[in-house]
Amino acid sequence: MTQTSSIAQSLSIAETGAQILAAVRTVVVGMDNPVEIALATILAGGHVLFEDVPGLGKTLAARTLASALGLDFRRLQCTPDMLPGDVTGSYVYAPDTGEFVFRPGPIFTGLLLADEINRTTPKTQSAMLEAMAERQVTVEGNSFPLAAPFHVIATSNPIEYEGTYALPEAQLDRFMVRLAVGYPDVAGEAQILTNRIARQQEATSVAPVIDAARLVEVQQAVEAIHVHPDIARYCVDIARATRHAQNVAVGASPRGSLGLLLLGRALAALDGREFVRPDDIKRIAVPVLAHRLTLTPQAWAQGVSAEQVIQGIVSQVPVPPTVGAPA
């Protein structure tokens, strides 16, 4: 691919991304940064975990993003009595043939929203693990591939512990990013109320900007974004620093450094660039790495958070020289 065609493709991705984000903003207010990173995560082929208090629009953001991307959308309201078969599907008896046939579950979709994923049991949580990592599900020894694209956006409530099941580290590691929405500012919250008055109904809708086939094309184009070896090393240096940081019992695995690289490419593409800059990596270090750390008991006692640890590491790791477009 020539440099001219590479630049044109990057600009095309940026234009498409801007249209998607503009469509989402017609419904979702005050979440520009989390929504952009969530979109970049999907373009990078990853999965998203929204973790924040109820009522901030996490579910609305996921549903609206799925609509703008033109993906088939299924929603799971996770509960303690949910079984793995409720996610993957199961074999059911067909009286007309006298045989058991597989009936696909809601995970066979383009984008699955697992709402309040920490309310269902670890056994059911793990039913999503294979699908997220290998794009397939196995039921009674038989494997069924999932069509591309396939992505999971999960939400989690961090303030309630009664009747909840904390996600195991292996499950958390399957999410490319963990995002916090945060409360909107005064103007944003007022806009939410104004929009509701203008709609005169609770339901919201967004027309598709692209379809699943176009999304796959964009994801393939993101794979062509140039990554300088110094940027790749910068990702490695940040991830390795977490393994020796104070207050950290277990640091980020190589999947963490890979997540930095993959998401950095997607952000560069959304910005209309055909190369990744150090600032891209800095911007996503916390959402990509914080949920992959296991802190020491002393850190919890002192009120030190994983986000603070990552911010300290990013401020200390030497930044590579200015990296530009490929020659």
Tab-separated table of C-alpha atoms in Angstrom, residues 167-173 178 239 241-253 288-300 304-307 309-310 313:
chain	number	residue	atom	x	y	z
A	167	LEU	CA	-15.280	-10.624	37.975
A	168	PRO	CA	-12.289	-12.982	38.164
A	169	GLU	CA	-8.941	-11.650	36.940
A	170	ALA	CA	-9.028	-13.900	33.859
A	171	GLN	CA	-12.400	-12.455	32.863
A	172	LEU	CA	-11.316	-8.870	33.455
A	173	ASP	CA	-8.241	-9.433	31.310
A	178	ARG	CA	-12.468	-0.649	31.491
A	239	ALA	CA	3.394	-2.716	30.898
A	241	ALA	CA	6.847	-1.172	34.797
A	242	THR	CA	3.557	-2.330	36.343
A	243	ARG	CA	5.184	-5.652	37.275
A	244	HIS	CA	7.732	-3.987	39.539
A	245	ALA	CA	5.715	-1.014	40.753
A	246	GLN	CA	5.179	-0.297	44.409
A	247	ASN	CA	1.762	-1.416	45.737
A	248	VAL	CA	1.325	-3.928	42.874
A	249	ALA	CA	1.211	-7.661	43.615
A	250	VAL	CA	0.604	-8.780	40.009
A	251	GLY	CA	1.272	-6.507	37.038
A	252	ALA	CA	-0.092	-6.406	33.504
A	253	SER	CA	0.563	-9.345	31.199
A	288	VAL	CA	-6.241	-0.434	29.191
A	289	LEU	CA	-4.033	-1.366	32.161
A	290	ALA	CA	-5.668	-0.386	35.464
A	291	HIS	CA	-8.088	-3.333	35.556
A	292	ARG	CA	-5.234	-5.777	34.883
A	293	LEU	CA	-3.395	-4.967	38.125
A	294	THR	CA	-3.725	-6.795	41.408
A	295	LEU	CA	-2.809	-4.450	44.235
A	296	THR	CA	-1.244	-5.423	47.540
A	297	PRO	CA	-3.311	-5.387	50.743
A	298	GLN	CA	-1.231	-2.426	51.894
A	299	ALA	CA	-2.320	-0.454	48.830
A	300	TRP	CA	-5.982	-1.073	49.586
A	304	VAL	CA	-4.120	3.685	46.597
A	305	SER	CA	-6.002	2.893	43.377
A	306	ALA	CA	-4.818	1.085	40.267
A	307	GLU	CA	-5.534	4.225	38.267
A	309	VAL	CA	-0.451	3.554	39.986
A	310	ILE	CA	-0.767	3.677	36.190
A	313	ILE	CA	4.094	4.904	35.862
